[in-house]
Amino acid sequence: QVQLVESGGGLVQAGGSLRLSCAASGGIGSIYTMGWYRQAPGKQRELVATITSGGPTNYADSVKGRFTISRDNAKSTVYLQMNSLKPEDTAVYYCNAYLPIAPRVAYWGQGTQVTVSS
């Protein structure tokens, strides 16, 4: 069974920084596309950032220039460095792993709470 274990969430003041980590186990390797999603109260879950096995990244417009996604394939871990945090960044953040070849399965972490105070 594949597992994604997230850590690093917490409370931070506006303008501060936080680093989220997601450790993968159960056979996930460098071939997976990794991503971070978030869901705020009363809102739909939205894409924050993705990173492919080869390195290219994509970001939501709302976080460009502030967040950085990275991965350490040797450690099977993906990170989300969040700088210049805003109150609107408050949400539960979820780690995602996607296999881009058959059977194209996806896995989700349990989520970690990020709260940004004004």
Short mmCIF file of C-alpha atoms in Angstrom, two decimals, residues 30-104:
data_model
loop_
_atom_site.label_atom_id
_atom_site.label_comp_id
_atom_site.label_asym_id
_atom_site.label_seq_id
_atom_site.Cartn_x
_atom_site.Cartn_y
_atom_site.Cartn_z
CA SER A 30 11.13 9.15 -9.38
CA ILE A 31 8.73 8.41 -12.27
CA TYR A 32 5.79 9.94 -10.37
CA THR A 33 4.56 13.45 -10.86
CA MET A 34 4.22 15.04 -7.42
CA GLY A 35 1.94 17.85 -6.42
CA TRP A 36 0.49 19.96 -3.65
CA TYR A 37 -3.18 20.88 -3.41
CA ARG A 38 -5.08 22.87 -0.82
CA GLN A 39 -8.64 23.26 0.38
CA ALA A 40 -9.89 26.21 2.38
CA PRO A 41 -13.16 26.12 4.35
CA GLY A 42 -16.12 26.41 2.01
CA LYS A 43 -13.98 26.17 -1.11
CA GLN A 44 -13.06 23.52 -3.67
CA ARG A 45 -9.73 21.75 -3.50
CA GLU A 46 -7.32 23.54 -5.82
CA LEU A 47 -3.96 22.87 -7.39
CA VAL A 48 -1.04 24.69 -5.79
CA ALA A 49 2.01 23.28 -7.57
CA THR A 50 3.28 20.21 -9.42
CA ILE A 51 6.69 18.86 -10.32
CA THR A 52 7.39 16.12 -12.86
CA SER A 53 10.00 13.41 -12.63
CA GLY A 54 12.18 15.40 -15.00
CA GLY A 55 11.95 18.61 -13.02
CA PRO A 56 9.51 20.96 -14.82
CA THR A 57 7.14 22.71 -12.45
CA ASN A 58 3.73 24.38 -12.60
CA TYR A 59 2.20 26.80 -10.12
CA ALA A 60 -1.17 28.33 -9.49
CA ASP A 61 -1.16 32.03 -10.34
CA SER A 62 -1.97 32.87 -6.74
CA VAL A 63 1.30 31.41 -5.45
CA LYS A 64 3.76 32.16 -8.26
CA GLY A 65 6.83 33.92 -6.97
CA ARG A 66 6.06 32.95 -3.37
CA PHE A 67 5.97 29.13 -3.29
CA THR A 68 8.57 26.67 -4.56
CA ILE A 69 8.02 22.95 -5.07
CA SER A 70 11.00 20.60 -5.10
CA ARG A 71 11.76 16.92 -4.77
CA ASP A 72 14.49 14.66 -3.49
CA ASN A 73 14.10 11.38 -5.34
CA ALA A 74 16.74 9.64 -3.25
CA LYS A 75 14.61 10.34 -0.17
CA SER A 76 11.27 9.87 -1.98
CA THR A 77 10.23 13.23 -0.59
CA VAL A 78 8.59 16.32 -2.08
CA TYR A 79 8.70 19.76 -0.48
CA LEU A 80 6.72 22.97 -0.67
CA GLN A 81 8.58 26.06 0.47
CA MET A 82 6.05 28.79 1.20
CA ASN A 83 7.28 32.36 1.58
CA SER A 84 5.49 35.69 1.99
CA LEU A 85 2.46 33.87 3.32
CA LYS A 86 -0.92 35.59 3.24
CA PRO A 87 -4.07 34.93 5.29
CA GLU A 88 -5.75 33.64 2.11
CA ASP A 89 -3.16 30.84 2.02
CA THR A 90 -4.87 29.33 5.06
CA ALA A 91 -6.06 25.85 4.11
CA VAL A 92 -5.48 22.15 4.51
CA TYR A 93 -2.62 21.22 2.20
CA TYR A 94 -2.57 17.79 0.56
CA CYS A 95 0.29 15.92 -1.06
CA ASN A 96 -0.45 14.05 -4.31
CA ALA A 97 1.47 11.47 -6.32
CA TYR A 98 0.46 10.58 -9.88
CA LEU A 99 1.81 7.78 -12.06
CA PRO A 100 1.84 9.18 -15.62
CA ILE A 101 1.94 5.74 -17.27
CA ALA A 102 -0.49 2.83 -17.07
CA PRO A 103 -2.31 2.18 -14.80
CA ARG A 104 -2.17 5.95 -14.12
#
